[in-house]
Tab-separated table of C-alpha atoms in Angstrom:
chain	number	residue	atom	x	y	z
A	313	GLY	CA	2.709	11.757	13.136
A	314	ALA	CA	3.577	8.231	11.880
A	315	VAL	CA	6.760	8.925	9.120
A	316	VAL	CA	7.789	6.002	7.450
A	317	SER	CA	10.944	6.645	5.232
A	318	GLN	CA	12.953	4.165	2.848
A	319	HIS	CA	16.743	4.482	1.488
A	320	PRO	CA	17.382	4.765	-1.018
A	321	SER	CA	14.640	5.742	-3.526
A	322	TRP	CA	15.898	3.983	-6.416
A	323	VAL	CA	19.093	1.722	-6.958
A	324	ILE	CA	20.540	0.292	-10.076
A	325	CYS	CA	22.297	-2.451	-10.058
A	326	LYS	CA	23.917	-5.716	-12.031
A	327	SER	CA	22.764	-8.801	-12.259
A	328	GLY	CA	23.950	-11.108	-9.548
A	329	THR	CA	24.801	-8.512	-7.043
A	330	SER	CA	22.710	-7.723	-3.786
A	331	VAL	CA	20.916	-4.893	-3.068
A	332	LYS	CA	19.597	-3.737	0.752
A	333	ILE	CA	16.775	-1.457	1.163
A	334	GLU	CA	15.992	0.071	4.533
A	335	CYS	CA	12.699	1.246	6.100
A	336	ARG	CA	12.782	3.461	8.967
A	337	SER	CA	9.738	4.396	11.274
A	338	LEU	CA	11.138	8.519	11.908
A	339	ASP	CA	8.910	9.373	14.984
A	340	PHE	CA	7.322	6.241	16.628
A	341	GLN	CA	8.941	2.599	17.154
A	342	ALA	CA	7.469	-0.187	15.186
A	343	THR	CA	6.213	-3.365	16.650
A	344	THR	CA	5.648	-4.967	12.934
A	345	MET	CA	6.530	-3.670	9.246
A	346	PHE	CA	5.672	-5.017	5.994
A	347	TRP	CA	7.618	-5.309	2.662
A	348	TYR	CA	5.698	-5.194	-0.538
A	349	ARG	CA	6.524	-5.150	-3.929
A	350	GLN	CA	4.632	-3.588	-7.007
A	351	PHE	CA	5.057	-4.609	-10.681
A	352	PRO	CA	4.068	-1.559	-13.147
A	353	LYS	CA	0.259	-0.939	-13.055
A	354	GLN	CA	-0.640	-3.555	-10.657
A	355	SER	CA	-1.376	-3.539	-6.847
A	356	LEU	CA	0.831	-4.078	-4.380
A	357	MET	CA	1.794	-7.489	-3.335
A	358	LEU	CA	2.544	-8.498	-0.097
A	359	MET	CA	6.005	-10.330	0.481
A	360	ALA	CA	6.852	-10.875	4.117
A	361	THR	CA	6.089	-9.391	7.539
A	362	SER	CA	8.575	-9.166	10.229
A	363	ASN	CA	8.263	-8.446	14.002
A	364	GLU	CA	11.130	-7.018	15.475
A	365	GLY	CA	13.363	-9.566	16.998
A	366	SER	CA	11.655	-12.507	15.284
A	367	LYS	CA	12.366	-14.141	11.800
A	368	ALA	CA	10.348	-12.746	9.313
A	369	THR	CA	6.760	-14.706	8.128
A	370	TYR	CA	7.327	-14.992	4.029
A	371	GLU	CA	4.111	-15.149	1.590
A	372	GLN	CA	3.777	-18.211	-0.346
A	373	GLY	CA	5.847	-17.796	-3.271
A	374	VAL	CA	8.215	-15.699	-2.152
A	375	GLU	CA	12.233	-17.016	-1.607
A	376	LYS	CA	13.273	-16.228	1.901
A	377	ASP	CA	16.753	-16.799	0.964
A	378	LYS	CA	16.518	-14.633	-2.018
A	379	PHE	CA	14.644	-11.882	-0.206
A	380	LEU	CA	16.634	-11.384	3.431
A	381	ILE	CA	14.420	-9.677	6.286
A	382	ASN	CA	15.993	-8.042	9.030
A	383	HIS	CA	14.138	-6.502	11.704
A	384	ALA	CA	16.663	-5.523	14.413
A	385	SER	CA	15.031	-2.653	15.938
A	386	LEU	CA	12.005	-1.467	16.613
A	387	THR	CA	12.567	1.357	14.269
A	388	LEU	CA	14.282	-0.267	11.502
A	389	SER	CA	13.855	-2.816	9.394
A	390	THR	CA	16.212	-3.935	6.080
A	391	LEU	CA	14.886	-5.721	2.972
A	392	THR	CA	18.268	-8.028	1.060
A	393	VAL	CA	17.806	-8.484	-2.564
A	394	THR	CA	20.202	-11.601	-2.992
A	395	SER	CA	21.641	-12.214	-6.470
A	396	ALA	CA	19.540	-9.681	-8.174
A	397	HIS	CA	18.223	-10.827	-11.196
A	398	PRO	CA	16.303	-8.262	-13.993
A	399	GLU	CA	13.066	-9.737	-13.138
A	400	ASP	CA	13.213	-8.479	-9.561
A	401	SER	CA	13.219	-5.243	-11.153
A	402	SER	CA	10.345	-3.587	-9.013
A	403	PHE	CA	8.932	-0.840	-6.381
A	404	TYR	CA	9.450	-1.936	-3.217
A	405	ILE	CA	7.725	-0.209	-0.671
A	406	CYS	CA	7.714	-0.986	3.349
A	407	SER	CA	4.697	-0.118	5.508
A	408	ALA	CA	4.282	-0.252	9.706
A	409	THR	CA	2.078	-0.340	12.527
A	410	LYS	CA	2.128	2.134	15.222
A	411	PRO	CA	1.389	1.101	18.740
A	412	PRO	CA	-2.063	1.322	19.634
A	413	HIS	CA	-3.087	-0.570	16.444
A	414	SER	CA	-5.887	1.519	15.873
A	415	TYR	CA	-7.545	-0.119	12.481
A	416	ASN	CA	-4.509	-2.113	11.811
A	417	GLU	CA	-3.421	1.200	10.237
A	418	GLN	CA	-0.297	0.604	8.289
A	419	PHE	CA	1.996	3.585	7.486
A	420	PHE	CA	4.034	3.226	4.261
A	421	GLY	CA	6.770	4.363	2.902
A	422	PRO	CA	7.590	6.345	-0.409
A	423	GLY	CA	8.850	2.743	-2.218
A	424	THR	CA	12.087	2.228	-3.787
A	425	ARG	CA	12.687	1.911	-7.214
A	426	LEU	CA	14.841	-1.434	-8.201
A	427	THR	CA	16.195	-1.381	-11.122
A	428	VAL	CA	18.834	-4.612	-12.128
A	429	LEU	CA	20.579	-4.361	-15.295
B	667	LYS	CA	-11.965	-15.913	-1.306
B	668	ASN	CA	-10.701	-12.511	0.164
B	669	GLN	CA	-11.181	-9.953	-2.774
B	670	VAL	CA	-11.373	-6.424	-3.559
B	671	GLU	CA	-12.379	-4.998	-6.649
B	672	GLN	CA	-12.607	-1.387	-8.046
B	673	SER	CA	-14.056	-0.066	-11.020
B	674	PRO	CA	-13.219	2.062	-13.222
B	675	GLN	CA	-9.689	0.734	-14.031
B	676	SER	CA	-8.920	4.174	-15.554
B	677	LEU	CA	-10.632	7.205	-15.721
B	678	ILE	CA	-10.143	10.783	-17.233
B	679	ILE	CA	-11.470	13.822	-16.339
B	680	LEU	CA	-11.649	17.466	-16.684
B	681	GLU	CA	-10.177	19.805	-14.186
B	682	GLY	CA	-13.339	21.178	-12.253
B	683	LYS	CA	-15.411	17.891	-12.663
B	684	ASN	CA	-16.341	15.809	-9.935
B	685	CYS	CA	-15.924	12.128	-10.357
B	686	THR	CA	-16.602	8.764	-8.134
B	687	LEU	CA	-14.647	5.795	-8.073
B	688	GLN	CA	-15.848	2.151	-6.827
B	689	CYS	CA	-15.037	-0.391	-4.834
B	690	ASN	CA	-16.655	-4.218	-4.263
B	691	TYR	CA	-15.031	-6.520	-1.539
B	692	THR	CA	-15.629	-9.984	-0.495
B	693	VAL	CA	-13.701	-10.096	2.838
B	694	SER	CA	-15.032	-11.815	5.894
B	695	PRO	CA	-14.649	-11.072	8.972
B	696	PHE	CA	-15.039	-7.331	7.809
B	697	SER	CA	-12.741	-4.593	10.107
B	698	ASN	CA	-12.363	-1.546	8.160
B	699	LEU	CA	-12.063	-0.073	4.554
B	700	ARG	CA	-9.780	2.527	3.781
B	701	TRP	CA	-8.640	4.437	0.149
B	702	TYR	CA	-5.261	5.697	-0.475
B	703	LYS	CA	-3.796	8.151	-2.742
B	704	GLN	CA	-0.847	6.630	-4.651
B	705	ASP	CA	1.197	9.056	-6.606
B	706	THR	CA	3.027	7.483	-9.214
B	707	GLY	CA	6.537	6.461	-7.892
B	708	ARG	CA	5.867	7.085	-4.473
B	709	GLY	CA	4.129	5.283	-1.763
B	710	PRO	CA	0.132	5.288	-0.884
B	711	VAL	CA	-1.117	7.912	1.323
B	712	SER	CA	-4.330	7.215	3.540
B	713	LEU	CA	-7.224	9.624	2.564
B	714	THR	CA	-9.986	7.752	4.664
B	715	ILE	CA	-10.713	4.824	7.138
B	716	MET	CA	-14.017	3.684	7.714
B	717	THR	CA	-15.473	0.629	9.902
B	718	PHE	CA	-18.599	-1.236	9.761
B	719	SER	CA	-20.420	1.071	11.673
B	720	GLU	CA	-19.563	4.195	9.201
B	721	ASN	CA	-21.158	4.916	6.190
B	722	THR	CA	-19.465	7.796	5.337
B	723	LYS	CA	-16.476	9.919	6.251
B	724	SER	CA	-14.743	13.133	4.460
B	725	ASN	CA	-11.139	14.579	4.034
B	726	GLY	CA	-11.546	17.774	2.447
B	727	ARG	CA	-12.861	17.089	-1.553
B	728	TYR	CA	-12.466	13.369	-0.662
B	729	THR	CA	-15.659	11.630	0.072
B	730	ALA	CA	-15.801	7.681	0.906
B	731	THR	CA	-19.035	6.192	1.806
B	732	LEU	CA	-19.883	2.332	3.111
B	733	ASP	CA	-22.452	0.128	2.251
B	734	ALA	CA	-21.480	-3.009	4.803
B	735	ASP	CA	-25.034	-4.856	3.363
B	736	THR	CA	-23.822	-4.675	0.010
B	737	LYS	CA	-20.269	-4.476	0.469
B	738	GLN	CA	-19.539	-1.686	-1.892
B	739	SER	CA	-17.729	1.494	-1.077
B	740	SER	CA	-17.158	4.728	-3.121
B	741	LEU	CA	-14.691	7.756	-2.779
B	742	HIS	CA	-16.054	10.601	-4.661
B	743	ILE	CA	-13.824	13.674	-5.409
B	744	THR	CA	-15.264	16.779	-5.585
B	745	ALA	CA	-14.003	19.637	-8.129
B	746	SER	CA	-11.470	17.733	-9.225
B	747	GLN	CA	-7.172	19.315	-9.287
B	748	LEU	CA	-4.728	18.373	-11.632
B	749	SER	CA	-3.303	17.143	-8.467
B	750	ASP	CA	-5.573	14.510	-7.892
B	751	SER	CA	-4.177	12.875	-10.931
B	752	ALA	CA	-2.837	9.407	-8.862
B	753	SER	CA	-3.811	5.870	-8.494
B	754	TYR	CA	-6.460	5.356	-6.045
B	755	ILE	CA	-6.268	2.110	-3.975
B	756	CYS	CA	-9.421	0.459	-2.012
B	757	VAL	CA	-7.979	-1.777	0.928
B	758	VAL	CA	-9.797	-3.788	3.364
B	759	SER	CA	-8.432	-5.602	6.238
B	760	ALA	CA	-10.566	-8.586	8.003
B	761	ARG	CA	-10.712	-8.899	11.973
B	762	ASN	CA	-7.890	-11.370	13.531
B	763	THR	CA	-5.210	-10.715	10.523
B	764	ASP	CA	-2.826	-7.571	10.325
B	765	LYS	CA	-2.586	-8.071	6.906
B	766	LEU	CA	-4.491	-6.213	3.820
B	767	ILE	CA	-6.598	-6.957	1.190
B	768	PHE	CA	-5.769	-4.931	-1.637
B	769	GLY	CA	-8.016	-3.100	-4.772
B	770	THR	CA	-6.150	-3.288	-8.140
B	771	GLY	CA	-6.657	0.390	-8.239
B	772	THR	CA	-8.196	3.183	-10.248
B	773	ARG	CA	-6.046	5.115	-12.289
B	774	LEU	CA	-7.374	9.012	-12.127
B	775	GLN	CA	-5.936	11.601	-14.954
B	776	VAL	CA	-7.168	14.902	-14.590
B	777	PHE	CA	-6.262	17.366	-17.436
B	778	PRO	CA	-6.948	20.898	-17.785
């Protein structure tokens, strides 16, 4: 199998606080994990790519100081939204690749709904 | 520019009917194309993956086709069920990169 989990599944926080979202590969070691953001009725937008033990690569327009990504092990990556604001409210989805990389397939987590009040 | 376009944007059908969703892409060099089903508030789940040499692949009631010459793909759903209500996303991968190019999706609603 290739199961990816996320925690929490939803979170509500006050503006100005920080929120941490975890992404775990449950039954495989993920060499690469991806973080996406999805706004209502839109498709997934890649935020960053992270490899275990190295700094994440952020997409253009994504603030690395605001969206902190840590990929400390082959089964866990975390996304921390620092000083969250209402415009950060979105659906955050992670994915992971499972070696060997047949077709570059990514296995997606169930997503985390973030609401910033 | 690498792009993936899907049509229609939304679709309503009655339970038991068939439907076909379309995907056009301009991704080069092409590696593979996949269709995902995304239920509301959930992550995408893979339905099919096709490489350049494959022109059809089935997964239960889902059948995907690929025409690499015209850069078009379709997803055909047979005998639709209420549980088929979801967004269907066409995703294309280019060679030599681990990034995926996502279509905007087709929102399918199946009514009894």
